[in-house]
Amino acid sequence: MATVDNKAVSKLSRQDQILLVDDNPANLKILYETLDGRGYKLLVADSGEKALSIVRKSHPDLILLDVMMPGMDGFEVCRTLKQDPATASSSIIFLSALDDTDSKVMGFDAGGVDYISKPFQVKEVIARVETHLKIHRLEQQLEARNRELQIDKASILSAMSEGIYGLSRRGEIIFANSAAGRMNACDEDSLLGRSFVQLHFSQAENPEGENAFDLDRMTERLQRVLSKNEALRIGNALFTRPDGSVYPVAFTVTPTARDDHATHAVVVFHDTTDEIKQAEELEAARQSAEAQRSQLAHISRLSMMGEMAAGIAHEVNQPLTAIVNYIRVANRIAKAEQLDKALMDETLKKIESQCLRASQVIQHIRDFVKKPLQGKEMLSANALARDILELAEIEAKEHGIELRANIEPSLPELYIEPVQVQQVALNLLRNGMEAMGHANMRGAVKFKVAQANGKGILFEVTDEGPGVAEEHQNNLFSPFFTTKKSGMGIGLTLCQSIIHSHGGEIGFRPGESGGSTFYFTLPVRNKPVGKRDQPAESAQ
């Protein structure tokens, strides 16, 4: 709150003072008797010189001033009072027998507020005195309020943490607040009169390439602000201090316009050193968390493969057994008296086929288990679904459960990290198979991949198991919640994080006649133009 000027309050609250000036004692007496008893403090002077002395001492609110006086006349007295700031606030009403227009104009030019012709009417004098005293009081109140506002404005500007400049139309700093001085490591008064552009953008110490807003460009931009009334907002630049050092800032330049023409400009700026440091620390923390989440996902995949080890061994053992048998057949063919080239050729092709089969199984598992480094890529949803099925079929055979696939043909491409999405789908498929296996239930797990009604691609896993108890359904995706005896409760949380990092959604719904359906959607969108692939955030 502003501090009120005590002198102004005292002047507003005291008794109104009126000075009566006339060299004619009779006129002074009439004026005195006319205004006496009306609550005014009346002062009198019979010459211009005495009037000046009284005004300088008492500062009356209103002066009734005779024009025609010996020595210093009324016009000269008025001009003298108005030229002195200490006495200029008193209102002056001229009293004169000169009733011509020229005399009245001369009185107003000298600084008078009114002109009463002699001989005057008592009621007219009283009415004009009351009117001008009221105006004078209002002017004094307005002046006091303006002083309060000036104090308020100065306090606000000094308290602001942002630096503020006021610029002239030539781009010179005509105002600087305390924060501007602090950020520039100097007294704010030393900034006044300096060119804003020359001060902050002309030093050779500005690192090339970091500050795109150099001297020439900023000169041109500031001219546009002041000539075309265009505001300027820069989020990342460097200011040079008077001592030659630089600091990062964000700033705006806003024109102050009159009649659609900018007369000044206001610059508001703040030091972004702390913001940049915080952003760097946040990015480092994000990268650290991303690495930890990626490592957790990798461990989860290793754990999953460990649990699938028996099925994997069986899947690889089948082609190896076939290879051994075909080699024995080939050995017998080779030892025959007459070589059957056709049969040998067919046997060797079967050996090659079984080798490729074993190699593909191992390669699939290797690609799934290894930590992904390639980042997101464009991949057909159909190709993704086929890769998921090849891995899931191993688990289905191990549990003796039928795996039914329903994959729409010609699905669009997805911009994804394939291994992570495979991990989500395989986790849902394994959960369904395990639920049925633990309950000694036989049947099928259905895997559906289709367009999702404008929401991208839908991946859906439905099992025919016992389902999820109603009291557990709201906690399925909560960290460390599990219904498995040996589970850690992070599988579905990992799945949710992966899908969300791809811009998709994941969910659950109970089956109408038992069982469960888990699903997730992935948005269909093109690879960002000119954007380098980055490893997907593995917030699994």
mmCIF file with all atom_site columns, C-alpha atoms in Angstrom, residues 420-531:
data_model
loop_
_atom_site.group_PDB
_atom_site.id
_atom_site.type_symbol
_atom_site.label_atom_id
_atom_site.label_alt_id
_atom_site.label_comp_id
_atom_site.label_asym_id
_atom_site.label_entity_id
_atom_site.label_seq_id
_atom_site.pdbx_PDB_ins_code
_atom_site.Cartn_x
_atom_site.Cartn_y
_atom_site.Cartn_z
_atom_site.occupancy
_atom_site.B_iso_or_equiv
_atom_site.pdbx_formal_charge
_atom_site.auth_seq_id
_atom_site.auth_comp_id
_atom_site.auth_asym_id
_atom_site.auth_atom_id
_atom_site.pdbx_PDB_model_num
ATOM 1   C CA . GLN A 1 420 ? 8.360   -54.017 -26.594 1.00 0.00 ? 420 GLN A CA 1
ATOM 2   C CA . VAL A 1 421 ? 4.942   -54.469 -28.217 1.00 0.00 ? 421 VAL A CA 1
ATOM 3   C CA . GLN A 1 422 ? 5.703   -58.185 -28.696 1.00 0.00 ? 422 GLN A CA 1
ATOM 4   C CA . GLN A 1 423 ? 6.491   -58.310 -24.980 1.00 0.00 ? 423 GLN A CA 1
ATOM 5   C CA . VAL A 1 424 ? 3.053   -56.863 -24.109 1.00 0.00 ? 424 VAL A CA 1
ATOM 6   C CA . ALA A 1 425 ? 1.132   -59.226 -26.393 1.00 0.00 ? 425 ALA A CA 1
ATOM 7   C CA . LEU A 1 426 ? 3.128   -62.285 -25.304 1.00 0.00 ? 426 LEU A CA 1
ATOM 8   C CA . ASN A 1 427 ? 2.613   -61.378 -21.639 1.00 0.00 ? 427 ASN A CA 1
ATOM 9   C CA . LEU A 1 428 ? -1.171  -61.205 -22.118 1.00 0.00 ? 428 LEU A CA 1
ATOM 10  C CA . LEU A 1 429 ? -1.198  -64.470 -24.065 1.00 0.00 ? 429 LEU A CA 1
ATOM 11  C CA . ARG A 1 430 ? 0.887   -66.256 -21.409 1.00 0.00 ? 430 ARG A CA 1
ATOM 12  C CA . ASN A 1 431 ? -1.347  -64.914 -18.627 1.00 0.00 ? 431 ASN A CA 1
ATOM 13  C CA . GLY A 1 432 ? -4.390  -66.418 -20.363 1.00 0.00 ? 432 GLY A CA 1
ATOM 14  C CA . MET A 1 433 ? -2.671  -69.765 -20.927 1.00 0.00 ? 433 MET A CA 1
ATOM 15  C CA . GLU A 1 434 ? -1.384  -69.920 -17.330 1.00 0.00 ? 434 GLU A CA 1
ATOM 16  C CA . ALA A 1 435 ? -4.839  -69.071 -15.940 1.00 0.00 ? 435 ALA A CA 1
ATOM 17  C CA . MET A 1 436 ? -6.330  -72.011 -17.827 1.00 0.00 ? 436 MET A CA 1
ATOM 18  C CA . GLY A 1 437 ? -3.392  -74.319 -17.004 1.00 0.00 ? 437 GLY A CA 1
ATOM 19  C CA . HIS A 1 438 ? -3.455  -73.618 -13.266 1.00 0.00 ? 438 HIS A CA 1
ATOM 20  C CA . ALA A 1 439 ? -7.187  -74.292 -13.201 1.00 0.00 ? 439 ALA A CA 1
ATOM 21  C CA . ASN A 1 440 ? -6.678  -77.541 -15.185 1.00 0.00 ? 440 ASN A CA 1
ATOM 22  C CA . MET A 1 441 ? -9.008  -76.189 -17.849 1.00 0.00 ? 441 MET A CA 1
ATOM 23  C CA . ARG A 1 442 ? -8.756  -77.083 -21.514 1.00 0.00 ? 442 ARG A CA 1
ATOM 24  C CA . GLY A 1 443 ? -9.889  -74.916 -24.367 1.00 0.00 ? 443 GLY A CA 1
ATOM 25  C CA . ALA A 1 444 ? -8.513  -72.136 -26.505 1.00 0.00 ? 444 ALA A CA 1
ATOM 26  C CA . VAL A 1 445 ? -6.888  -68.736 -26.165 1.00 0.00 ? 445 VAL A CA 1
ATOM 27  C CA . LYS A 1 446 ? -8.010  -66.384 -28.910 1.00 0.00 ? 446 LYS A CA 1
ATOM 28  C CA . PHE A 1 447 ? -5.726  -63.743 -30.379 1.00 0.00 ? 447 PHE A CA 1
ATOM 29  C CA . LYS A 1 448 ? -7.411  -61.053 -32.482 1.00 0.00 ? 448 LYS A CA 1
ATOM 30  C CA . VAL A 1 449 ? -5.785  -58.208 -34.420 1.00 0.00 ? 449 VAL A CA 1
ATOM 31  C CA . ALA A 1 450 ? -8.092  -55.816 -36.291 1.00 0.00 ? 450 ALA A CA 1
ATOM 32  C CA . GLN A 1 451 ? -8.927  -52.203 -37.112 1.00 0.00 ? 451 GLN A CA 1
ATOM 33  C CA . ALA A 1 452 ? -10.323 -50.456 -34.019 1.00 0.00 ? 452 ALA A CA 1
ATOM 34  C CA . ASN A 1 453 ? -13.118 -48.188 -35.335 1.00 0.00 ? 453 ASN A CA 1
ATOM 35  C CA . GLY A 1 454 ? -10.924 -45.170 -36.015 1.00 0.00 ? 454 GLY A CA 1
ATOM 36  C CA . LYS A 1 455 ? -8.844  -45.711 -32.880 1.00 0.00 ? 455 LYS A CA 1
ATOM 37  C CA . GLY A 1 456 ? -5.933  -47.468 -34.572 1.00 0.00 ? 456 GLY A CA 1
ATOM 38  C CA . ILE A 1 457 ? -5.200  -51.186 -34.341 1.00 0.00 ? 457 ILE A CA 1
ATOM 39  C CA . LEU A 1 458 ? -6.801  -53.431 -31.702 1.00 0.00 ? 458 LEU A CA 1
ATOM 40  C CA . PHE A 1 459 ? -4.883  -56.367 -30.183 1.00 0.00 ? 459 PHE A CA 1
ATOM 41  C CA . GLU A 1 460 ? -7.173  -58.596 -28.127 1.00 0.00 ? 460 GLU A CA 1
ATOM 42  C CA . VAL A 1 461 ? -6.493  -61.747 -26.054 1.00 0.00 ? 461 VAL A CA 1
ATOM 43  C CA . THR A 1 462 ? -9.439  -63.801 -24.770 1.00 0.00 ? 462 THR A CA 1
ATOM 44  C CA . ASP A 1 463 ? -9.073  -66.923 -22.614 1.00 0.00 ? 463 ASP A CA 1
ATOM 45  C CA . GLU A 1 464 ? -11.554 -69.514 -21.387 1.00 0.00 ? 464 GLU A CA 1
ATOM 46  C CA . GLY A 1 465 ? -10.163 -69.651 -17.868 1.00 0.00 ? 465 GLY A CA 1
ATOM 47  C CA . PRO A 1 466 ? -11.806 -68.964 -14.483 1.00 0.00 ? 466 PRO A CA 1
ATOM 48  C CA . GLY A 1 467 ? -11.733 -65.179 -14.960 1.00 0.00 ? 467 GLY A CA 1
ATOM 49  C CA . VAL A 1 468 ? -10.701 -62.420 -12.530 1.00 0.00 ? 468 VAL A CA 1
ATOM 50  C CA . ALA A 1 469 ? -12.520 -61.976 -9.217  1.00 0.00 ? 469 ALA A CA 1
ATOM 51  C CA . GLU A 1 470 ? -14.565 -58.760 -9.155  1.00 0.00 ? 470 GLU A CA 1
ATOM 52  C CA . GLU A 1 471 ? -12.696 -57.383 -6.133  1.00 0.00 ? 471 GLU A CA 1
ATOM 53  C CA . HIS A 1 472 ? -9.398  -57.659 -8.034  1.00 0.00 ? 472 HIS A CA 1
ATOM 54  C CA . GLN A 1 473 ? -10.448 -56.130 -11.355 1.00 0.00 ? 473 GLN A CA 1
ATOM 55  C CA . ASN A 1 474 ? -9.748  -52.485 -10.426 1.00 0.00 ? 474 ASN A CA 1
ATOM 56  C CA . ASN A 1 475 ? -6.200  -53.310 -9.258  1.00 0.00 ? 475 ASN A CA 1
ATOM 57  C CA . LEU A 1 476 ? -4.988  -55.358 -12.222 1.00 0.00 ? 476 LEU A CA 1
ATOM 58  C CA . PHE A 1 477 ? -2.651  -52.635 -13.521 1.00 0.00 ? 477 PHE A CA 1
ATOM 59  C CA . SER A 1 478 ? -1.488  -51.434 -10.083 1.00 0.00 ? 478 SER A CA 1
ATOM 60  C CA . PRO A 1 479 ? 2.222   -51.955 -9.298  1.00 0.00 ? 479 PRO A CA 1
ATOM 61  C CA . PHE A 1 480 ? 3.046   -55.076 -7.248  1.00 0.00 ? 480 PHE A CA 1
ATOM 62  C CA . PHE A 1 481 ? -0.515  -56.386 -7.330  1.00 0.00 ? 481 PHE A CA 1
ATOM 63  C CA . THR A 1 482 ? -0.750  -60.039 -8.333  1.00 0.00 ? 482 THR A CA 1
ATOM 64  C CA . THR A 1 483 ? -3.018  -63.065 -7.915  1.00 0.00 ? 483 THR A CA 1
ATOM 65  C CA . LYS A 1 484 ? -0.177  -65.498 -8.743  1.00 0.00 ? 484 LYS A CA 1
ATOM 66  C CA . LYS A 1 485 ? 1.568   -67.306 -5.894  1.00 0.00 ? 485 LYS A CA 1
ATOM 67  C CA . SER A 1 486 ? 5.028   -66.599 -7.318  1.00 0.00 ? 486 SER A CA 1
ATOM 68  C CA . GLY A 1 487 ? 4.301   -63.396 -9.219  1.00 0.00 ? 487 GLY A CA 1
ATOM 69  C CA . MET A 1 488 ? 5.941   -60.013 -8.562  1.00 0.00 ? 488 MET A CA 1
ATOM 70  C CA . GLY A 1 489 ? 2.977   -57.945 -9.727  1.00 0.00 ? 489 GLY A CA 1
ATOM 71  C CA . ILE A 1 490 ? 4.859   -55.874 -12.300 1.00 0.00 ? 490 ILE A CA 1
ATOM 72  C CA . GLY A 1 491 ? 3.873   -57.625 -15.551 1.00 0.00 ? 491 GLY A CA 1
ATOM 73  C CA . LEU A 1 492 ? 0.656   -55.718 -16.316 1.00 0.00 ? 492 LEU A CA 1
ATOM 74  C CA . THR A 1 493 ? 2.152   -52.469 -14.975 1.00 0.00 ? 493 THR A CA 1
ATOM 75  C CA . LEU A 1 494 ? 5.010   -52.878 -17.468 1.00 0.00 ? 494 LEU A CA 1
ATOM 76  C CA . CYS A 1 495 ? 2.517   -53.578 -20.243 1.00 0.00 ? 495 CYS A CA 1
ATOM 77  C CA . GLN A 1 496 ? 0.533   -50.452 -19.403 1.00 0.00 ? 496 GLN A CA 1
ATOM 78  C CA . SER A 1 497 ? 3.659   -48.261 -19.397 1.00 0.00 ? 497 SER A CA 1
ATOM 79  C CA . ILE A 1 498 ? 4.827   -49.606 -22.774 1.00 0.00 ? 498 ILE A CA 1
ATOM 80  C CA . ILE A 1 499 ? 1.449   -49.063 -24.435 1.00 0.00 ? 499 ILE A CA 1
ATOM 81  C CA . HIS A 1 500 ? 1.075   -45.556 -22.981 1.00 0.00 ? 500 HIS A CA 1
ATOM 82  C CA . SER A 1 501 ? 4.573   -44.637 -24.219 1.00 0.00 ? 501 SER A CA 1
ATOM 83  C CA . HIS A 1 502 ? 3.339   -45.592 -27.716 1.00 0.00 ? 502 HIS A CA 1
ATOM 84  C CA . GLY A 1 503 ? 0.257   -43.357 -27.379 1.00 0.00 ? 503 GLY A CA 1
ATOM 85  C CA . GLY A 1 504 ? -2.119  -46.293 -26.968 1.00 0.00 ? 504 GLY A CA 1
ATOM 86  C CA . GLU A 1 505 ? -4.562  -47.621 -24.368 1.00 0.00 ? 505 GLU A CA 1
ATOM 87  C CA . ILE A 1 506 ? -4.751  -50.939 -22.515 1.00 0.00 ? 506 ILE A CA 1
ATOM 88  C CA . GLY A 1 507 ? -7.640  -52.488 -20.626 1.00 0.00 ? 507 GLY A CA 1
ATOM 89  C CA . PHE A 1 508 ? -9.587  -55.480 -19.320 1.00 0.00 ? 508 PHE A CA 1
ATOM 90  C CA . ARG A 1 509 ? -13.150 -56.741 -19.455 1.00 0.00 ? 509 ARG A CA 1
ATOM 91  C CA . PRO A 1 510 ? -14.625 -59.941 -18.012 1.00 0.00 ? 510 PRO A CA 1
ATOM 92  C CA . GLY A 1 511 ? -16.083 -62.569 -20.319 1.00 0.00 ? 511 GLY A CA 1
ATOM 93  C CA . GLU A 1 512 ? -19.844 -63.022 -20.415 1.00 0.00 ? 512 GLU A CA 1
ATOM 94  C CA . SER A 1 513 ? -19.579 -66.736 -19.562 1.00 0.00 ? 513 SER A CA 1
ATOM 95  C CA . GLY A 1 514 ? -16.282 -66.766 -17.662 1.00 0.00 ? 514 GLY A CA 1
ATOM 96  C CA . GLY A 1 515 ? -12.790 -66.100 -18.815 1.00 0.00 ? 515 GLY A CA 1
ATOM 97  C CA . SER A 1 516 ? -11.135 -62.749 -19.400 1.00 0.00 ? 516 SER A CA 1
ATOM 98  C CA . THR A 1 517 ? -10.339 -60.411 -22.260 1.00 0.00 ? 517 THR A CA 1
ATOM 99  C CA . PHE A 1 518 ? -7.277  -58.156 -22.170 1.00 0.00 ? 518 PHE A CA 1
ATOM 100 C CA . TYR A 1 519 ? -6.768  -55.728 -25.016 1.00 0.00 ? 519 TYR A CA 1
ATOM 101 C CA . PHE A 1 520 ? -4.658  -52.811 -26.140 1.00 0.00 ? 520 PHE A CA 1
ATOM 102 C CA . THR A 1 521 ? -4.797  -50.352 -29.016 1.00 0.00 ? 521 THR A CA 1
ATOM 103 C CA . LEU A 1 522 ? -2.000  -48.671 -30.934 1.00 0.00 ? 522 LEU A CA 1
ATOM 104 C CA . PRO A 1 523 ? -2.541  -45.478 -32.951 1.00 0.00 ? 523 PRO A CA 1
ATOM 105 C CA . VAL A 1 524 ? -1.901  -45.514 -36.697 1.00 0.00 ? 524 VAL A CA 1
ATOM 106 C CA . ARG A 1 525 ? 0.384   -42.637 -37.626 1.00 0.00 ? 525 ARG A CA 1
ATOM 107 C CA . ASN A 1 526 ? 3.221   -41.911 -39.970 1.00 0.00 ? 526 ASN A CA 1
ATOM 108 C CA . LYS A 1 527 ? 6.841   -41.757 -38.924 1.00 0.00 ? 527 LYS A CA 1
ATOM 109 C CA . PRO A 1 528 ? 7.667   -38.128 -37.923 1.00 0.00 ? 528 PRO A CA 1
ATOM 110 C CA . VAL A 1 529 ? 9.353   -36.331 -40.809 1.00 0.00 ? 529 VAL A CA 1
ATOM 111 C CA . GLY A 1 530 ? 13.022  -35.528 -40.154 1.00 0.00 ? 530 GLY A CA 1
ATOM 112 C CA . LYS A 1 531 ? 12.928  -37.039 -36.688 1.00 0.00 ? 531 LYS A CA 1
#
